Amino acid sequence: MFESAELGHRLSKADYDEIEPQLRTDLLNAQFELLENKGFATVILINGIDGAGRGETVNLLNEWMDPRHIEVHAFDKPTDEERERPFLWRFWRALPAKGKIGILFGNWYSDPIGDRAFGRIKKAHLDQRLSDLNRFEAMLAAEGVLLIKFWFHLSRQGQKKRLKALEANPDTRWRVREADWLFYEEYDRYRAVAEHVLRRTSTGIAPWVIVDGTDPQYRAAQVGNTLLEGLRRKIEQVNKGYRARLTAAPLARAVDERNLLNALVLNQPMEKKDYESQLEKLQGRLAMAMRSEAFAKRSLVLVFEGMDAAGKGGAIRRVTQALDTRQYQVSPIAAPSDEERAQPYLWRFWRRLPRRGKVTIFDRSWYGRVLVERVEGFCSEADWMRAYTEINDFEDQLVSAGAIVLKFWLSVSDEEQLRRFKAREEAAFKRYKITPDDWRNREKWPLYEPAVCDMIDRTSTENAVWTLVEADNKYYARVKILRVLVDKLELALNK
Amino acid sequence: MFESAELGHRLSKADYDEIEPQLRTDLLNAQFELLENKGFATVILINGIDGAGRGETVNLLNEWMDPRHIEVHAFDKPTDEERERPFLWRFWRALPAKGKIGILFGNWYSDPIGDRAFGRIKKAHLDQRLSDLNRFEAMLAAEGVLLIKFWFHLSRQGQKKRLKALEANPDTRWRVREADWLFYEEYDRYRAVAEHVLRRTSTGIAPWVIVDGTDPQYRAAQVGNTLLEGLRRKIEQVNKGYRARLTAAPLARAVDERNLLNALVLNQPMEKKDYESQLEKLQGRLAMAMRSEAFAKRSLVLVFEGMDAAGKGGAIRRVTQALDTRQYQVSPIAAPSDEERAQPYLWRFWRRLPRRGKVTIFDRSWYGRVLVERVEGFCSEADWMRAYTEINDFEDQLVSAGAIVLKFWLSVSDEEQLRRFKAREEAAFKRYKITPDDWRNREKWPLYEPAVCDMIDRTSTENAVWTLVEADNKYYARVKILRVLVDKLELALNK
């Protein structure tokens, strides 16, 4: 969930000053339109890591918009009035009326995350509470509430730096309490629990928006943009007379140019000689692991996704070279068959799942739903929005049943892709590998890029992590894939 | 959940023979229309109590319709193929394609119910699994599947009778295994777990349909009608070009004339002298309970619903006579205020919840959503269908926070209501109690009756049970209410 937010996004003062006046005006206009048509209430949840700028952002929203129609509620320890009623009572009391905006700072997520991070409740109990919260939020959405959930994030380093900076400045020193440092010690636990909670509660109707909290300008612009988009979409729907129901809040949009894909250095060095010796060693380890007794009780699901000509096929062959033919199946996924089209979209993947001791390698996969189907409009926004949760559920079930699930995204640069396309056209025996569709998809890359970033942010989980592979150099890419595969496999089998 | 199904519904052979030919023809036509337009797949879940006629019903459906397009899957112990994959794999394999009907006999509910009833898993674990199943079914519905979930029910007596009857007949003796009798011993535990599971998984998009399994004719007609209605509604939607999404399957309809309300004997005897002495005793016990130390840690929520002039006000006064004025609040619920209308519909009730040691008495309540709002069309079908779950969640939260929740439905007969209306019009000091609306509602009673029955079936839970009160005799009604209240209160406080 936190991949994009840990990239180190920035927005220069100059860039910020350029966009800020328009953003403020637009937000204020949206707020007044909302006030006038009173079509829905807006609830903004503010959660995240200490020091990631939650308070500053709330102040900023009040500055930007008309604060008379924004209700800010900060929840700390419950009062005795609150303790004597159900957990959600204090939040019901704070719900904004239609036309208003409510900002809930410290809300129904604070206790579950804290209780689990500090070991006060078990995993099953946490999941029970999260499922209660999902039902609660589904009800709010069905009642027409626009729910926008912000998570302000900092990496471990980022939080340390931020706390030190606050301490170093005499004007802000007071803001760092001893508790903040104690909390910092628990960063990793807290981050892991938060990731689980965010994933479980990031639904099609109310997805989490993760905000990189490092840079104040970036943070402010991202929150402002997201809120504006959410308000505008919902206002438009209400004005059009659609019943204002089940509107997905928008996903986070990066404000700067930086994203998970362009942050990669695609051309990584590796010589052929090096490649050959490493390949041999890694394939040897892979073969050993696959023949181990431990693997007889597990199964392996590999997913390869990537740009056209990024080298998926070549990488898959380097994996299968180490396997017994009876042990694996490669499933190339193209357009669904008639039979598959007559079923829910995950059906075609369920039918290909491996038994114990076996491997299925998916050359493209269920991620088509949030990539090609999203980009080409083969399914509605509501469909691909709900798919993130459905895919996470699917992979959770695989992992619970003993499967090891590894996912690789292969990226090549624009120039390298062009070079490979041309080479394919020239070599007669490779010509079948290049079609007009490939050229068309190449044109559409600007649409695929955000879809890929959303996919990684929303489906890279503790159970099934994405590995991004820099693939301009095929040798490097294949070795990286095999190394990650072998390392993770050995780790899983030795558990 | 099982209230209506334990009433002892019957359909005579003659009545059955009269409706059966038409039902068969209609079902067959619906099946062929489905086959032709291939708009959706139909999944029928068959669950319930042993001996309640599940197998016979499946056979009947195959007889009625074209069995070439019905796939019946019975799931027993998983095969080794199945054991080596995620739990849901075997069910994914069995999903019917669009245009087809799949009957799943023993399905994803069998294990969770059995595992919990026989103590193999804890409550939190059960709830985790149920929330997984809810997400799975939501996905199926979003993918356009029509999901109809039948629970075939027998009361404890009913099951015993049925097993004995099968044993007594030499032709059917073989059908009763020893396991069936062992199972019967566990009836109460099993029923309690089933009730919890059905309630948790009875959603607006896929509600359970509870079938009284006692009488073969009744059972067959009810299943046939429900299936027909479900198919027709969905076919109509698909033909109209609506995206075939999120259609609620129909609720169960009684096939005979018998229902929870008309099964009551409304005119129960009670003399004034008796009433006065019992009232005094019960009010004394109530006052004691309310002043106890145990109650200082709890709260009490009373809900009174009922027909106009059924005597809610009078009954409430007999309760409050025993209470300290500082301890209780009576909340009469009429049309919502502007402020309330600007909020989710449960908001107005949340704001009235009592603290510890206090009582709130709701004279009408949140059940308006599934009564007047449903009948008058103030909300959409989707809204009142989801309300059952939302209300159950709400009451669960109350109970988890220490509240004792008791709900009373007061029924008067048609003649008695008329008599009381007229008496109100005649007595000057009571004239404010009768309005044209009351007369209008009286006309609409045939629409209210099924709404009340659905409400009781779907919201009478282990945490917050409905008490039906025969109210033609006010003395009897008041004493019954006080007795139930005092008994349940003392029980809860002594726990």
PDB file of C-alpha atoms in Angstrom, chain A residues 300-382:
ATOM      1  CA  LEU A 300       3.784 -21.940  -6.217  1.00  0.00           C
ATOM      2  CA  VAL A 301       1.923 -19.316  -8.203  1.00  0.00           C
ATOM      3  CA  LEU A 302       4.004 -16.934 -10.291  1.00  0.00           C
ATOM      4  CA  VAL A 303       2.555 -13.908 -12.003  1.00  0.00           C
ATOM      5  CA  PHE A 304       4.361 -12.092 -14.794  1.00  0.00           C
ATOM      6  CA  GLU A 305       3.018  -8.780 -15.949  1.00  0.00           C
ATOM      7  CA  GLY A 306       4.837  -6.077 -17.882  1.00  0.00           C
ATOM      8  CA  MET A 307       5.036  -3.926 -20.936  1.00  0.00           C
ATOM      9  CA  ASP A 308       5.054  -5.557 -24.358  1.00  0.00           C
ATOM     10  CA  ALA A 309       8.501  -6.852 -25.278  1.00  0.00           C
ATOM     11  CA  ALA A 310       9.710  -6.421 -21.703  1.00  0.00           C
ATOM     12  CA  GLY A 311      10.995  -9.983 -21.747  1.00  0.00           C
ATOM     13  CA  LYS A 312       8.344 -11.919 -19.800  1.00  0.00           C
ATOM     14  CA  GLY A 313       8.601 -14.979 -22.039  1.00  0.00           C
ATOM     15  CA  GLY A 314      12.394 -15.123 -21.819  1.00  0.00           C
ATOM     16  CA  ALA A 315      12.325 -14.738 -18.064  1.00  0.00           C
ATOM     17  CA  ILE A 316       9.691 -17.468 -17.704  1.00  0.00           C
ATOM     18  CA  ARG A 317      11.832 -19.851 -19.774  1.00  0.00           C
ATOM     19  CA  ARG A 318      14.791 -19.240 -17.442  1.00  0.00           C
ATOM     20  CA  VAL A 319      12.550 -20.273 -14.550  1.00  0.00           C
ATOM     21  CA  THR A 320      11.069 -23.351 -16.205  1.00  0.00           C
ATOM     22  CA  GLN A 321      14.525 -24.598 -17.261  1.00  0.00           C
ATOM     23  CA  ALA A 322      15.051 -25.450 -13.604  1.00  0.00           C
ATOM     24  CA  LEU A 323      11.743 -27.313 -13.220  1.00  0.00           C
ATOM     25  CA  ASP A 324      10.595 -30.834 -13.927  1.00  0.00           C
ATOM     26  CA  THR A 325       8.098 -30.683 -16.833  1.00  0.00           C
ATOM     27  CA  ARG A 326       5.608 -32.701 -14.830  1.00  0.00           C
ATOM     28  CA  GLN A 327       5.685 -30.119 -12.114  1.00  0.00           C
ATOM     29  CA  TYR A 328       4.630 -26.917 -13.817  1.00  0.00           C
ATOM     30  CA  GLN A 329       2.185 -25.343 -16.201  1.00  0.00           C
ATOM     31  CA  VAL A 330       2.609 -22.045 -18.031  1.00  0.00           C
ATOM     32  CA  SER A 331      -0.720 -20.264 -18.549  1.00  0.00           C
ATOM     33  CA  PRO A 332      -0.588 -17.517 -21.148  1.00  0.00           C
ATOM     34  CA  ILE A 333      -3.590 -15.266 -20.600  1.00  0.00           C
ATOM     35  CA  ALA A 334      -5.137 -13.592 -23.628  1.00  0.00           C
ATOM     36  CA  ALA A 335      -8.732 -12.547 -24.287  1.00  0.00           C
ATOM     37  CA  PRO A 336     -11.184 -14.824 -22.452  1.00  0.00           C
ATOM     38  CA  SER A 337     -12.889 -17.687 -24.282  1.00  0.00           C
ATOM     39  CA  ASP A 338     -16.666 -17.845 -24.654  1.00  0.00           C
ATOM     40  CA  GLU A 339     -16.787 -20.292 -21.812  1.00  0.00           C
ATOM     41  CA  GLU A 340     -14.769 -17.964 -19.628  1.00  0.00           C
ATOM     42  CA  ARG A 341     -16.846 -14.953 -20.555  1.00  0.00           C
ATOM     43  CA  ALA A 342     -19.914 -16.774 -19.211  1.00  0.00           C
ATOM     44  CA  GLN A 343     -18.370 -16.799 -15.723  1.00  0.00           C
ATOM     45  CA  PRO A 344     -17.222 -14.271 -13.107  1.00  0.00           C
ATOM     46  CA  TYR A 345     -13.885 -12.835 -14.241  1.00  0.00           C
ATOM     47  CA  LEU A 346     -11.748 -14.665 -11.680  1.00  0.00           C
ATOM     48  CA  TRP A 347     -13.137 -18.051 -12.753  1.00  0.00           C
ATOM     49  CA  ARG A 348     -10.553 -18.580 -15.492  1.00  0.00           C
ATOM     50  CA  PHE A 349      -7.754 -18.274 -12.969  1.00  0.00           C
ATOM     51  CA  TRP A 350      -9.328 -20.453 -10.322  1.00  0.00           C
ATOM     52  CA  ARG A 351      -9.497 -23.324 -12.821  1.00  0.00           C
ATOM     53  CA  ARG A 352      -5.743 -23.106 -13.368  1.00  0.00           C
ATOM     54  CA  LEU A 353      -4.607 -23.208  -9.742  1.00  0.00           C
ATOM     55  CA  PRO A 354      -1.873 -25.734  -8.958  1.00  0.00           C
ATOM     56  CA  ARG A 355      -2.148 -28.636  -6.528  1.00  0.00           C
ATOM     57  CA  ARG A 356       0.409 -29.182  -3.805  1.00  0.00           C
ATOM     58  CA  GLY A 357       3.929 -29.685  -5.072  1.00  0.00           C
ATOM     59  CA  LYS A 358       3.047 -27.970  -8.371  1.00  0.00           C
ATOM     60  CA  VAL A 359       3.642 -24.614 -10.042  1.00  0.00           C
ATOM     61  CA  THR A 360       1.478 -22.431 -12.240  1.00  0.00           C
ATOM     62  CA  ILE A 361       3.159 -19.586 -14.066  1.00  0.00           C
ATOM     63  CA  PHE A 362       0.778 -16.941 -15.332  1.00  0.00           C
ATOM     64  CA  ASP A 363       2.061 -15.014 -18.363  1.00  0.00           C
ATOM     65  CA  ARG A 364      -0.311 -12.111 -17.782  1.00  0.00           C
ATOM     66  CA  SER A 365      -3.016 -12.776 -15.255  1.00  0.00           C
ATOM     67  CA  TRP A 366      -6.061 -11.581 -13.293  1.00  0.00           C
ATOM     68  CA  TYR A 367      -4.419  -8.167 -13.239  1.00  0.00           C
ATOM     69  CA  GLY A 368      -5.801  -7.658 -16.742  1.00  0.00           C
ATOM     70  CA  ARG A 369      -8.921  -6.400 -14.979  1.00  0.00           C
ATOM     71  CA  VAL A 370      -7.130  -3.354 -13.544  1.00  0.00           C
ATOM     72  CA  LEU A 371      -4.800  -2.883 -16.533  1.00  0.00           C
ATOM     73  CA  VAL A 372      -6.136  -3.528 -20.042  1.00  0.00           C
ATOM     74  CA  GLU A 373      -9.815  -3.715 -19.028  1.00  0.00           C
ATOM     75  CA  ARG A 374      -9.537  -0.449 -17.116  1.00  0.00           C
ATOM     76  CA  VAL A 375      -7.562   1.358 -19.806  1.00  0.00           C
ATOM     77  CA  GLU A 376      -9.663   0.116 -22.716  1.00  0.00           C
ATOM     78  CA  GLY A 377     -12.933   0.610 -20.865  1.00  0.00           C
ATOM     79  CA  PHE A 378     -13.848  -3.098 -21.158  1.00  0.00           C
ATOM     80  CA  CYS A 379     -15.330  -2.848 -17.685  1.00  0.00           C
ATOM     81  CA  SER A 380     -16.849   0.016 -15.698  1.00  0.00           C
ATOM     82  CA  GLU A 381     -14.949   2.040 -13.128  1.00  0.00           C
ATOM     83  CA  ALA A 382     -16.991   0.405 -10.379  1.00  0.00           C
TER      84      ALA A 382
END
